[in-house]
PDB file of C-alpha atoms in Angstrom:
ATOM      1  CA  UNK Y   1      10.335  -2.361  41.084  1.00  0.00           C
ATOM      2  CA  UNK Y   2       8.621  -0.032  38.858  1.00  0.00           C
ATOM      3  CA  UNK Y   3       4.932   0.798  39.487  1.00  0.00           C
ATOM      4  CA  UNK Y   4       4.122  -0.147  35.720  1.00  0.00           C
ATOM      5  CA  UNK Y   5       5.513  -2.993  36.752  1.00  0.00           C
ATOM      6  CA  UNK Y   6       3.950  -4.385  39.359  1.00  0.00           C
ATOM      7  CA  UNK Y   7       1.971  -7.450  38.419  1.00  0.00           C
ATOM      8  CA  UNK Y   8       0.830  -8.377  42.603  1.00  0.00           C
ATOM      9  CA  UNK Y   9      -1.885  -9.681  43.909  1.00  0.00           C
ATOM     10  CA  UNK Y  10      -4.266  -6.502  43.404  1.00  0.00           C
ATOM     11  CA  UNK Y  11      -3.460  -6.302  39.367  1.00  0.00           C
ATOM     12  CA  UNK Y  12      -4.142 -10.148  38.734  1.00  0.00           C
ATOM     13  CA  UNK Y  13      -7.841  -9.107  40.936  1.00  0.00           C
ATOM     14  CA  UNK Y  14      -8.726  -6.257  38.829  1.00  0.00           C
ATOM     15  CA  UNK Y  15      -7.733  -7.956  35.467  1.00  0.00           C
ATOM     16  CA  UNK Y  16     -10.224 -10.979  36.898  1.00  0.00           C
ATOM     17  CA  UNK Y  17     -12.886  -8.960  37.419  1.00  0.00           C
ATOM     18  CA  UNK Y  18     -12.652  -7.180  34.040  1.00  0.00           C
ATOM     19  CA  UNK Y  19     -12.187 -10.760  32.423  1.00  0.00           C
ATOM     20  CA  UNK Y  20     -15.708 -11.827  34.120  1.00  0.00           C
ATOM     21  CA  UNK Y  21     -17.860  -8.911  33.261  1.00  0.00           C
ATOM     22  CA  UNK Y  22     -15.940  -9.030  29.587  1.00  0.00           C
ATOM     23  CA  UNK Y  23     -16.841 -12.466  29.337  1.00  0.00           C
ATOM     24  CA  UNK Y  24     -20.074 -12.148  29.832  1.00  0.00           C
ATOM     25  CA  UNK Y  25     -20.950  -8.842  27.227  1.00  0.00           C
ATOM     26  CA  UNK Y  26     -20.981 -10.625  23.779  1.00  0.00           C
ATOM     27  CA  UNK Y  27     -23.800 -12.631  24.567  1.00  0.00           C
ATOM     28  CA  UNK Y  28     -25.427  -9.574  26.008  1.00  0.00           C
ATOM     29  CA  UNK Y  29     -24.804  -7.625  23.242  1.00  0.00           C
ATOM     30  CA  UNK Y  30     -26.443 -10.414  20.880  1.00  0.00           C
ATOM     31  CA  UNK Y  31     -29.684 -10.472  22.761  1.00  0.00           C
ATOM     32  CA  UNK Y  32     -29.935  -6.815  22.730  1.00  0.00           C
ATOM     33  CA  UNK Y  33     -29.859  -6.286  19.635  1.00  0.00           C
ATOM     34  CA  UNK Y  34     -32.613  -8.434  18.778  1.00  0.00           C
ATOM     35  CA  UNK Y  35     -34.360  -4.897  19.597  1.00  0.00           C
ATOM     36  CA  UNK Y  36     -32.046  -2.276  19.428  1.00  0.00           C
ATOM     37  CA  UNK Y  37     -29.595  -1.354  16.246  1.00  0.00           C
ATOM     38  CA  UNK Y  38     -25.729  -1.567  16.561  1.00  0.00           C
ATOM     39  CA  UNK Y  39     -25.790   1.826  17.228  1.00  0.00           C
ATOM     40  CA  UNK Y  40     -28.162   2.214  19.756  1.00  0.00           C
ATOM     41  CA  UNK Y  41     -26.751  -0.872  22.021  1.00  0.00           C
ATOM     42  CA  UNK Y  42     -23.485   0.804  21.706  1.00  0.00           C
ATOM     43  CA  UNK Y  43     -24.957   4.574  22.706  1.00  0.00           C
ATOM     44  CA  UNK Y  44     -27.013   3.057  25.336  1.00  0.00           C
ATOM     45  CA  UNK Y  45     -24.061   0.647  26.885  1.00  0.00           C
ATOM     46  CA  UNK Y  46     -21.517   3.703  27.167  1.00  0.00           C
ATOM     47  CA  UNK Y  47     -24.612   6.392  28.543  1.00  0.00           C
ATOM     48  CA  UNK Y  48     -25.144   4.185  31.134  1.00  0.00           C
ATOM     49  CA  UNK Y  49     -21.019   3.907  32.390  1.00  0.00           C
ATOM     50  CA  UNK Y  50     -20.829   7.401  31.537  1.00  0.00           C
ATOM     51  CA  UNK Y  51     -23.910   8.124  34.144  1.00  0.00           C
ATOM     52  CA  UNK Y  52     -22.392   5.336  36.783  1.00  0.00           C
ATOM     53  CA  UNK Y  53     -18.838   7.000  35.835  1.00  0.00           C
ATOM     54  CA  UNK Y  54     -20.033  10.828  36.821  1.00  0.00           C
ATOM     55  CA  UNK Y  55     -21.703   9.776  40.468  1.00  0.00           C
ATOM     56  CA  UNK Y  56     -18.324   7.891  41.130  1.00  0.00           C
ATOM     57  CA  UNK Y  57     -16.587  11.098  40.251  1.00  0.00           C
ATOM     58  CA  UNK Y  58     -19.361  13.231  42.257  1.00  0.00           C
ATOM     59  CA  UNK Y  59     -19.500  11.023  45.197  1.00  0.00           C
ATOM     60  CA  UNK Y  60     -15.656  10.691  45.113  1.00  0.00           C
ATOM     61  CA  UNK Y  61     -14.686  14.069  44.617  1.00  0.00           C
ATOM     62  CA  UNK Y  62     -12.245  12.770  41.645  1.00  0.00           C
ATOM     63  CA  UNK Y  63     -10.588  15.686  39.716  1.00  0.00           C
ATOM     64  CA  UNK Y  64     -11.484  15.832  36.157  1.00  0.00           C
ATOM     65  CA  UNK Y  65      -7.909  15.262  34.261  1.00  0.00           C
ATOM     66  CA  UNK Y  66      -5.810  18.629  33.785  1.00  0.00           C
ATOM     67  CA  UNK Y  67      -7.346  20.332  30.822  1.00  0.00           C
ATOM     68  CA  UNK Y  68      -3.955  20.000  28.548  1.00  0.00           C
ATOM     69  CA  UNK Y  69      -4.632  16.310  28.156  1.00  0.00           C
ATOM     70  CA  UNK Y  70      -8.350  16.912  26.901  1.00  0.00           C
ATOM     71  CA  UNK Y  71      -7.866  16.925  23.291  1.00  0.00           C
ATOM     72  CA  UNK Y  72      -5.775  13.293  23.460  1.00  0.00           C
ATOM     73  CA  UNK Y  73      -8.456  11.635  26.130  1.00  0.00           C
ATOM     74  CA  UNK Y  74     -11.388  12.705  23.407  1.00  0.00           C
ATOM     75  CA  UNK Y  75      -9.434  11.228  20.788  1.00  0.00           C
ATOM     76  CA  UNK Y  76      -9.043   7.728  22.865  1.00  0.00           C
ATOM     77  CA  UNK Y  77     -12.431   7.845  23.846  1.00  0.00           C
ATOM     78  CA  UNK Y  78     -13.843   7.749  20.084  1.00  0.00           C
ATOM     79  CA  UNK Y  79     -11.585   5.721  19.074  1.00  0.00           C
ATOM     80  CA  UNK Y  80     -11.409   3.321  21.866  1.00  0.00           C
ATOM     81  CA  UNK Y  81     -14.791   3.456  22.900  1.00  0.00           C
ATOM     82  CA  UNK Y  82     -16.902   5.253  20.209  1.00  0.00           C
ATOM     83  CA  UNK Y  83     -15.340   2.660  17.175  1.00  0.00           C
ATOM     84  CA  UNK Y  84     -14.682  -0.092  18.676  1.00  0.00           C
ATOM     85  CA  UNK Y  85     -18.428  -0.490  20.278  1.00  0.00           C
ATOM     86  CA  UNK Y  86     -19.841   0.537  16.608  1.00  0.00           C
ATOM     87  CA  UNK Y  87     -17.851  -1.619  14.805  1.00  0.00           C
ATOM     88  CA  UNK Y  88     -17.726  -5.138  17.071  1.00  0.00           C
ATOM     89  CA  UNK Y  89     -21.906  -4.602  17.204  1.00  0.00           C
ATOM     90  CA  UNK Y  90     -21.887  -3.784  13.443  1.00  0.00           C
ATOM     91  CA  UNK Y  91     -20.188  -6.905  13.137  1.00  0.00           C
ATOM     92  CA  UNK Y  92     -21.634  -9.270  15.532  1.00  0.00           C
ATOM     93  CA  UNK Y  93     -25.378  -8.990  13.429  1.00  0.00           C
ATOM     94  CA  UNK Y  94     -23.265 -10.931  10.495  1.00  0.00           C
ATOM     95  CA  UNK Y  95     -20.416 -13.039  12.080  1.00  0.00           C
ATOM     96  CA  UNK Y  96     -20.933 -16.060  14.432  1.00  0.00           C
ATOM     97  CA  UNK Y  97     -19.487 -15.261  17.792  1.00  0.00           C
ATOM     98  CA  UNK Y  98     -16.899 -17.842  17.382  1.00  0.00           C
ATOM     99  CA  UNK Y  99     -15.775 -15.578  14.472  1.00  0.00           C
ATOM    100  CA  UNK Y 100     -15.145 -12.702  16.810  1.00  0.00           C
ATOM    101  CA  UNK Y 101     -13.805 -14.513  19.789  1.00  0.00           C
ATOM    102  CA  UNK Y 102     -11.112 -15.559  17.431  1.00  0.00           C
ATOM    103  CA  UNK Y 103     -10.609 -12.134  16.374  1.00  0.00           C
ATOM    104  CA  UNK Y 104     -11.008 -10.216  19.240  1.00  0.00           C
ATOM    105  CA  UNK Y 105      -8.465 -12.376  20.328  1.00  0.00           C
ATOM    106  CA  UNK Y 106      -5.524 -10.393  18.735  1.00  0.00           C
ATOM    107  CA  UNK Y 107      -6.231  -7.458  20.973  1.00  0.00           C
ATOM    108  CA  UNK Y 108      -2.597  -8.538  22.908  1.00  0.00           C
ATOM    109  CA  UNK Y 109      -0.521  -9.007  19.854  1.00  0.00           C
ATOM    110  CA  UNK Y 110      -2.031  -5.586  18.473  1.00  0.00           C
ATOM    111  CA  UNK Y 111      -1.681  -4.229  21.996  1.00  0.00           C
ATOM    112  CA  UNK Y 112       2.114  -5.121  22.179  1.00  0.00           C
ATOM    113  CA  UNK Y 113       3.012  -3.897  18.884  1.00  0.00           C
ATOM    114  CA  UNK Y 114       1.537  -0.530  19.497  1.00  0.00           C
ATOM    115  CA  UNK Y 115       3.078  -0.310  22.992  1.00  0.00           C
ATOM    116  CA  UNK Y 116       6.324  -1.110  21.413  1.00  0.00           C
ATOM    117  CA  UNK Y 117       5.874   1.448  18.401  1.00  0.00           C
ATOM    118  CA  UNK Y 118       4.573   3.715  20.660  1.00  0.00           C
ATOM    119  CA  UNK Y 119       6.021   3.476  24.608  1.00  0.00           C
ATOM    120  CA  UNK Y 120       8.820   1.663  23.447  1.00  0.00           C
ATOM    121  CA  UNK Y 121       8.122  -0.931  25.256  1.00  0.00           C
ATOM    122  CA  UNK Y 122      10.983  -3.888  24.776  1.00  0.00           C
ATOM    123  CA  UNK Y 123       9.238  -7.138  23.758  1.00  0.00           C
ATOM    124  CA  UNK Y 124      11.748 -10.025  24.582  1.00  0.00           C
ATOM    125  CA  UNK Y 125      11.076 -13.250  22.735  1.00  0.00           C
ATOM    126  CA  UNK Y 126       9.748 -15.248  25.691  1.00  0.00           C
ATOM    127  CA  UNK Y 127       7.106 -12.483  25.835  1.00  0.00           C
ATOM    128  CA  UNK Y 128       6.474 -12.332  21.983  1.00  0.00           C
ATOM    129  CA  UNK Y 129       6.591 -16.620  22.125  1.00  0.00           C
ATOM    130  CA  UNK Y 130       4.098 -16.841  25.377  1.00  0.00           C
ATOM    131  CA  UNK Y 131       1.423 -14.130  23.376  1.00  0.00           C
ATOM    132  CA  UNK Y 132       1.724 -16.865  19.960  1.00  0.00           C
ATOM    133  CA  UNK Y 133       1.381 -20.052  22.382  1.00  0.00           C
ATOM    134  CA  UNK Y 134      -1.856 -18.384  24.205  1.00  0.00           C
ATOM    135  CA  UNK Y 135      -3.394 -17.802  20.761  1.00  0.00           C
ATOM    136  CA  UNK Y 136      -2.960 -21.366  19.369  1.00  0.00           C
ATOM    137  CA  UNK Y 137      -4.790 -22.291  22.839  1.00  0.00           C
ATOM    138  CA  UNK Y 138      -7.641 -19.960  21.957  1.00  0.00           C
ATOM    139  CA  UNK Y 139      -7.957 -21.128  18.550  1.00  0.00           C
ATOM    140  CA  UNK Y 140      -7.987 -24.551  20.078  1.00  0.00           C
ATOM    141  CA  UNK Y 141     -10.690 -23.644  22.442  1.00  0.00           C
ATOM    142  CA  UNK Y 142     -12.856 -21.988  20.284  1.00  0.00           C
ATOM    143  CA  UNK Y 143     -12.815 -24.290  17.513  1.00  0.00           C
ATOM    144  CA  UNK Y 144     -13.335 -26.989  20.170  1.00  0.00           C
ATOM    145  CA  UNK Y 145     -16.691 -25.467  21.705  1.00  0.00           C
ATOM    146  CA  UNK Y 146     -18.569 -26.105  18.486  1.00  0.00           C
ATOM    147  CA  UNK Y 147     -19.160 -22.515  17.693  1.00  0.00           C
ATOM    148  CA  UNK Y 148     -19.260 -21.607  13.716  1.00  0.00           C
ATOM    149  CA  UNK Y 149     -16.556 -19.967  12.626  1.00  0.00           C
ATOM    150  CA  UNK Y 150     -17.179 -18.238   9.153  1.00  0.00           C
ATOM    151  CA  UNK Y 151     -15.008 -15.646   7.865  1.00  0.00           C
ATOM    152  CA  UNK Y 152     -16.505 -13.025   5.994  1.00  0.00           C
ATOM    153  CA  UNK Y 153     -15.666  -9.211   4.715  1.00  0.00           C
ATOM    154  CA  UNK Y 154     -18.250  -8.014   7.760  1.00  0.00           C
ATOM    155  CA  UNK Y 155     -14.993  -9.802   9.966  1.00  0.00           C
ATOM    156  CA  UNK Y 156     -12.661  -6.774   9.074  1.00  0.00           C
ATOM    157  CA  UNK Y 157     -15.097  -4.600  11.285  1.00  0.00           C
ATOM    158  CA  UNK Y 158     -13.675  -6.922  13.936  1.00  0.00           C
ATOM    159  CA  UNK Y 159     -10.137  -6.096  13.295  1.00  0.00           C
ATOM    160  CA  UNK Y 160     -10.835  -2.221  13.604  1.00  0.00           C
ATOM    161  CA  UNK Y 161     -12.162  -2.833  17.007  1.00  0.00           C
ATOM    162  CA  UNK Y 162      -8.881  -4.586  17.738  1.00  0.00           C
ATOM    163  CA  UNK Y 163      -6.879  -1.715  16.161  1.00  0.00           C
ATOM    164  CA  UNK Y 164      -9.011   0.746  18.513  1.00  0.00           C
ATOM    165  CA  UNK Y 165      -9.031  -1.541  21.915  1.00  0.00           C
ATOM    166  CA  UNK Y 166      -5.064  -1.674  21.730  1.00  0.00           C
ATOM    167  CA  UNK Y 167      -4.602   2.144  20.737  1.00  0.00           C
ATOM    168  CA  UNK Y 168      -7.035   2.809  23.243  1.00  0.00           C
ATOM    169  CA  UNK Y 169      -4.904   0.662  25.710  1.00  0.00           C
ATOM    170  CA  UNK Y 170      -1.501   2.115  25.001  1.00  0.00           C
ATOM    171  CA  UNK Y 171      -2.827   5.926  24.849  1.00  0.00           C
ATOM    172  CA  UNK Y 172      -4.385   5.769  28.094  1.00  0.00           C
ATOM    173  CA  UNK Y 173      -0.956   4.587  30.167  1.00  0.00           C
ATOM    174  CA  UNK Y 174       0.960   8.038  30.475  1.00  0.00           C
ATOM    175  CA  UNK Y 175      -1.995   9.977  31.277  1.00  0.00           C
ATOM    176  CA  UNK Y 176      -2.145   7.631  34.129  1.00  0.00           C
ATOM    177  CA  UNK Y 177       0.777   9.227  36.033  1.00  0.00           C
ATOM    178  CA  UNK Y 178      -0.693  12.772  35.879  1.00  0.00           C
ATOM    179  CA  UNK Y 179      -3.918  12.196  36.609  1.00  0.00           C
ATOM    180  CA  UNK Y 180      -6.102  10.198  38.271  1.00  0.00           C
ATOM    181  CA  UNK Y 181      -7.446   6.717  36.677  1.00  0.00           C
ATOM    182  CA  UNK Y 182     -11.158   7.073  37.484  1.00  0.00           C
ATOM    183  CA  UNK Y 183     -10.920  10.402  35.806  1.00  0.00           C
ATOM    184  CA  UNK Y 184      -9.115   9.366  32.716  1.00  0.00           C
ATOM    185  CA  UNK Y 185     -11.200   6.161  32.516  1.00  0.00           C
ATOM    186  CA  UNK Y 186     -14.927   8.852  33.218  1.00  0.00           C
ATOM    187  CA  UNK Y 187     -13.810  11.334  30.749  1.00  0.00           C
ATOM    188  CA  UNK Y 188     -12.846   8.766  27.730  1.00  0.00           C
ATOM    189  CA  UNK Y 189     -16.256   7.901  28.571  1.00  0.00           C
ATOM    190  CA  UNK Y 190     -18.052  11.351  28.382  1.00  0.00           C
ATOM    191  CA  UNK Y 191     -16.327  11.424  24.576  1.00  0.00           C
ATOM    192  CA  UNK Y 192     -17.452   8.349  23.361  1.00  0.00           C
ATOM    193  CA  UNK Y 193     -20.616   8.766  24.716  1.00  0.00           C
ATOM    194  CA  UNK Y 194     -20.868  11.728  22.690  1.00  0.00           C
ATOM    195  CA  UNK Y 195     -19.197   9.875  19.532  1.00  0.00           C
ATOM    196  CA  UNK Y 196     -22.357   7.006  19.250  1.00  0.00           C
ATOM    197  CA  UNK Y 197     -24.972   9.912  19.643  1.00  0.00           C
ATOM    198  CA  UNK Y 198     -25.355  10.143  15.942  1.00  0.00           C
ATOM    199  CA  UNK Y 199     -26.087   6.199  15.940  1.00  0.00           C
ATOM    200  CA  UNK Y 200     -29.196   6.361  18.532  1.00  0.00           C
ATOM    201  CA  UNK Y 201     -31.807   8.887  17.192  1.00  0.00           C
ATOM    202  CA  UNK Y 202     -34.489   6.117  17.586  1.00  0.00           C
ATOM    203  CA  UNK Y 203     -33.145   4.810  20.869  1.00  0.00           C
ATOM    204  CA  UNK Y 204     -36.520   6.351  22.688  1.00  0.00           C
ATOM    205  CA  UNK Y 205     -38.948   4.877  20.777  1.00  0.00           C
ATOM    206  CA  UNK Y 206     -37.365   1.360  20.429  1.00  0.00           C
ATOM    207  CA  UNK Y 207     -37.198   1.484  24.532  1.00  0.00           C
ATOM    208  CA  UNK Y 208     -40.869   1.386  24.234  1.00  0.00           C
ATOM    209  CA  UNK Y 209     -41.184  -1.095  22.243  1.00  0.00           C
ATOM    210  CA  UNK Y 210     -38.791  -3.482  23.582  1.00  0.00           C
ATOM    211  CA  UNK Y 211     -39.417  -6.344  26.120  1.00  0.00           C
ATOM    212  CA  UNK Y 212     -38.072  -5.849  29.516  1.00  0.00           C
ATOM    213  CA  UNK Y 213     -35.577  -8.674  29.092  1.00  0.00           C
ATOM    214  CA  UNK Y 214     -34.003  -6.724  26.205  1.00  0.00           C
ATOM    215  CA  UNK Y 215     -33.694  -3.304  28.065  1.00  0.00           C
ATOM    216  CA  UNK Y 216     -32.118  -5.550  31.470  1.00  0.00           C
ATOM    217  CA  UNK Y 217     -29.767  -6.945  28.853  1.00  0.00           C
ATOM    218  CA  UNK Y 218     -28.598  -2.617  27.987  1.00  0.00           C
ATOM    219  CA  UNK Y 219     -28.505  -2.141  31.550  1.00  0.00           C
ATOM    220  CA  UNK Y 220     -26.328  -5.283  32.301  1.00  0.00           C
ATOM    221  CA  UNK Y 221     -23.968  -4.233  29.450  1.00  0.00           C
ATOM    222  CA  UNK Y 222     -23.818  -0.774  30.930  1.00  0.00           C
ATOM    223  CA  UNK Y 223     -23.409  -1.550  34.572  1.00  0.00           C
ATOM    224  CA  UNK Y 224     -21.358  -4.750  34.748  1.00  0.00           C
ATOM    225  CA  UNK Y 225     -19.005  -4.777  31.231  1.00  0.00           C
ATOM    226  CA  UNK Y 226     -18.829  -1.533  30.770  1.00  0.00           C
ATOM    227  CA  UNK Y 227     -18.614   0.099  33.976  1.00  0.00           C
ATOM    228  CA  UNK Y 228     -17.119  -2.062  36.409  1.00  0.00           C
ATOM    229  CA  UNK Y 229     -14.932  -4.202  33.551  1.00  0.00           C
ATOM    230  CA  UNK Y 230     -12.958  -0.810  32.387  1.00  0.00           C
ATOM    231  CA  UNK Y 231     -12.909   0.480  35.771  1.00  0.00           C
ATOM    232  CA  UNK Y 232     -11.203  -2.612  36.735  1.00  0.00           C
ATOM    233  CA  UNK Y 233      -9.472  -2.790  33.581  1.00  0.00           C
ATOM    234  CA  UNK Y 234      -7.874   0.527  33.992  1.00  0.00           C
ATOM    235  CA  UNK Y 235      -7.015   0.362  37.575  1.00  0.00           C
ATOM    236  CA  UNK Y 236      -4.561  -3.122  36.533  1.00  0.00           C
ATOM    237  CA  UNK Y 237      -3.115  -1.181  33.754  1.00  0.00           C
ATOM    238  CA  UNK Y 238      -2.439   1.970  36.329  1.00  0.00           C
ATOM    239  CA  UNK Y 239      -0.106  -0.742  37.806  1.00  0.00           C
ATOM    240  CA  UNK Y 240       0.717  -2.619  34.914  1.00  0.00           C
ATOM    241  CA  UNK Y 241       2.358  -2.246  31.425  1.00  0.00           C
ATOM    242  CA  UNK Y 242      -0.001  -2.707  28.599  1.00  0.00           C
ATOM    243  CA  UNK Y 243       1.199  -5.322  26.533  1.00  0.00           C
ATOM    244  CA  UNK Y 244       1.257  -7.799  30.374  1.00  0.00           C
ATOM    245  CA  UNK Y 245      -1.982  -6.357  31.010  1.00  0.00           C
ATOM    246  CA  UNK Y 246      -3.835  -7.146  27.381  1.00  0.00           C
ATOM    247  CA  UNK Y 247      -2.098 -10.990  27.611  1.00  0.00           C
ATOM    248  CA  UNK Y 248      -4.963 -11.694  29.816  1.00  0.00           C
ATOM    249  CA  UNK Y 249      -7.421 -10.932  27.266  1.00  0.00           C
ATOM    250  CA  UNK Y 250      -6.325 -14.961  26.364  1.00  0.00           C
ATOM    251  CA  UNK Y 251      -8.541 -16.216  29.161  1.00  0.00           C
ATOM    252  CA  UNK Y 252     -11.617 -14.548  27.812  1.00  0.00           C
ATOM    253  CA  UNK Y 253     -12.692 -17.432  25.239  1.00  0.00           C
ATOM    254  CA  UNK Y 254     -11.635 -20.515  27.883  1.00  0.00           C
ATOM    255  CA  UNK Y 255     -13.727 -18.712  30.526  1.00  0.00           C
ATOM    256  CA  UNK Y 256     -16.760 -17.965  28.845  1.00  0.00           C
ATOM    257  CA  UNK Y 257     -16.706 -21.670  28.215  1.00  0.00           C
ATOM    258  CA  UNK Y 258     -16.324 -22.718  32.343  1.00  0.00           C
ATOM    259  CA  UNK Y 259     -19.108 -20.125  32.361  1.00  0.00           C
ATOM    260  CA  UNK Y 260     -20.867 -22.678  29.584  1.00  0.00           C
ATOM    261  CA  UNK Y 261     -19.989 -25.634  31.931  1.00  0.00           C
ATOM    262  CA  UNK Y 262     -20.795 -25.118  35.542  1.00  0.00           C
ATOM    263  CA  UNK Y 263     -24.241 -22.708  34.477  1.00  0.00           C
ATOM    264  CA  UNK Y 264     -25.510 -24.682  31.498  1.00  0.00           C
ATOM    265  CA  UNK Y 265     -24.034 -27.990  32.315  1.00  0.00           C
ATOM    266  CA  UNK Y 266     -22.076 -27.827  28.348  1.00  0.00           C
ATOM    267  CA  UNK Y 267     -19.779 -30.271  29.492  1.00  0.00           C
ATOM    268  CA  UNK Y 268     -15.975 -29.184  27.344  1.00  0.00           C
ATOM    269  CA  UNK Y 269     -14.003 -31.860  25.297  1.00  0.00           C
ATOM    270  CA  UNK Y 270     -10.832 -32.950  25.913  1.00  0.00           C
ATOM    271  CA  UNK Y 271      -9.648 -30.442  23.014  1.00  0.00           C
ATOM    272  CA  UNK Y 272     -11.316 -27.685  24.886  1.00  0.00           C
ATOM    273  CA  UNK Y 273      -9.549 -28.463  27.833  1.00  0.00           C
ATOM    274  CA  UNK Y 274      -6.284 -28.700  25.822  1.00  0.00           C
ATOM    275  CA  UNK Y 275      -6.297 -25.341  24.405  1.00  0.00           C
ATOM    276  CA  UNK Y 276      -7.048 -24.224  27.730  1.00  0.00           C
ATOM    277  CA  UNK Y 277      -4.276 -25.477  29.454  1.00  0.00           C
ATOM    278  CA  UNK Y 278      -2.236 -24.157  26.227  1.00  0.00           C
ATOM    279  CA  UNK Y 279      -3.724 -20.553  26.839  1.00  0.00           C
ATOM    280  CA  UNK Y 280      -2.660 -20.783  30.422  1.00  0.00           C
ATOM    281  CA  UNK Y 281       0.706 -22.071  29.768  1.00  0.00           C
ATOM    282  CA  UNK Y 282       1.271 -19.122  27.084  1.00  0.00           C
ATOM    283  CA  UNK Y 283      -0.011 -16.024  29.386  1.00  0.00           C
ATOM    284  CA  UNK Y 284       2.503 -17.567  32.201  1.00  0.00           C
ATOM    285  CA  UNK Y 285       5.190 -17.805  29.414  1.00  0.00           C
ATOM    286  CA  UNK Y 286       4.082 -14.058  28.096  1.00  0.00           C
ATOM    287  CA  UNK Y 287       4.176 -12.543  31.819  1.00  0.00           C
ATOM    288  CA  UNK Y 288       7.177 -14.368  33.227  1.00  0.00           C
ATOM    289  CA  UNK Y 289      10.057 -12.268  34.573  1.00  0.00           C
ATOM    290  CA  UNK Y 290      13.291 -13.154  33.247  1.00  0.00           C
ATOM    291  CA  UNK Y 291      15.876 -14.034  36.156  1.00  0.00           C
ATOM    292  CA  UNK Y 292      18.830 -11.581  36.897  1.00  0.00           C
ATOM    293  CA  UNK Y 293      22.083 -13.194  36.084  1.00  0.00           C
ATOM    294  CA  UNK Y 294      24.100 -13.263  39.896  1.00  0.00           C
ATOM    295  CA  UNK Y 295      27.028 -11.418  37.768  1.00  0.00           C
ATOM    296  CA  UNK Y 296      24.853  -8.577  36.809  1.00  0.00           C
ATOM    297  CA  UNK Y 297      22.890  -8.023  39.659  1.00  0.00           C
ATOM    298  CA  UNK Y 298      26.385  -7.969  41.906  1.00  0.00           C
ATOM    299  CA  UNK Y 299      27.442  -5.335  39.484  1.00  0.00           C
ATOM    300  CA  UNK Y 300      24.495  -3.288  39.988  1.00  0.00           C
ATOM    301  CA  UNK Y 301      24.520  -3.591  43.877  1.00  0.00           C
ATOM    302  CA  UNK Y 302      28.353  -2.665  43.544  1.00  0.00           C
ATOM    303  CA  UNK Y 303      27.466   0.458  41.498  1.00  0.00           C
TER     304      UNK Y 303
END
């Protein structure tokens, strides 16, 4: 079996512990910026995984990525990083978060259309039904928490940052063969980084200002989401196509609310748990293998 492929044991752990620290970054992001501005969360968030990203690469010895593929990894990094950070904070100071869990939801469906346009990828219609199924169970579970749900023109920010996560996504997966992923994933980071520095002129004095809680909250978004989600993120898709990979991206919404249930005792409804088991049932469908036909595979052993 392919590489790209291989959807083991170590894939489903890295796409877990992205999921986790993902899960946990919207409500980060809200608190922060009850101090900071859009632009400064997002400068602040990617500064701080750039910094973590450089002492992996230092204390590593990782190879920076061979200097053809520059130009492209900038490009992802603004796009991926840079726009889609600007945009989803942008956007979460007008919509409910219900709004954008909905929304942000689409990353897979984006994700596999641009793999297809763009890695020909081959979407067969299991895959294409399982990605559909998982989104009803989202809806479901979002609707079901009780969170408002408003749609507004601020929403279309949201669908950028979908746009950006899934070109982001795609772009990254043939790089991964020539170089390594920590430096791929470090130097998309180093261009975005550079990309929100326009946003964050008054980053310095609104540290000052801001309670301690608020500035943990940067640091948690920079450390745990950021760093350690991507890192994670990126070392599944090393292994993984994208379009398998981003399916995952379902259980985001359904485990934010177990988060909800077993640390703030918000006990779910039976709709809640519904959608859930509809989400499940629709990433399994998405990320099944289909069976070789005995006829086939005795003609390929024969060849």
């Amino acid at each position: 079996m392919d590489t790209s492929e291989r959807l083991d044991g170590r894939a489903l752990c890295y796409i877990g512990i992205a999921l986790l620290t993902w899960s946990s970054a919207y409500a980060a992001i809200a608190y922060a910026l009850a101090s900071f501005t859009p632009g400064e969360v997002a400068f602040a968030r990617l500064a701080i995984g750039s910094l973590c990203f450089a002492v992996l690469l230092l204390a590593q010895h990782v190879p920076l990525p061979a200097r053809r593929d520059w130009p492209q990894l900038a490009l992802l990094g603004v796009i991926g990083l840079t726009v889609y950070h600007l945009c989803l904070n942008y956007a979460e100071t007008r919509i409910a978060s219900g709004t954008a869990a909905i929304l942000i939801s689409l990353v897979p469906a984006a994700t596999a259309a641009v793999s297809a346009i763009w890695l020909h990828e081959r979407l067969s219609a299991r895959t294409l039904s399982g990605l559909g199924i998982a989104l009803v169970g989202v809806v479901m579970v979002v609707l079901a928490s009780g969170k408002q749900v408003k749609f507004e023109p601020m929403a279309a920010l949201v669908l950028v940052s979908v746009l950006a996560c899934a070109v982001y996504f795609v772009g990254q997966k043939p790089l991964f063969a020539r170089n390594s992923m920590a430096g791929v994933t470090a130097f998309t980071f180093f261009a975005g980084t550079l990309g929100t520095l326009p946003f964050a002129w008054g980053l310095w004095q609104a540290l000052l200002t801001a309670p301690w809680s608020h500035i943990a909250a940067l640091l948690w978004l920079g450390i745990a989401p950021t760093f350690i989600g991507y890192l994670a993120w990126n070392a599944a898709l090393h292994r993984v196509s994208a379009s398998r990979v981003s399916s995952f991206i379902y259980f985001s919404p359904p485990i934010a609310v177990l988060i909800g249930w077993l640390w703030l005792g918000e006990r779910p409804g039976w709709l809640t748990l519904v959608g859930g088991v509809i989400t499940v049932g629709g990433v399994v469908l998405a990320n099944a293998r289909r069976r070789v036909a005995p006829a086939v595979a005795l003609k390929a052993c024969a060849e």
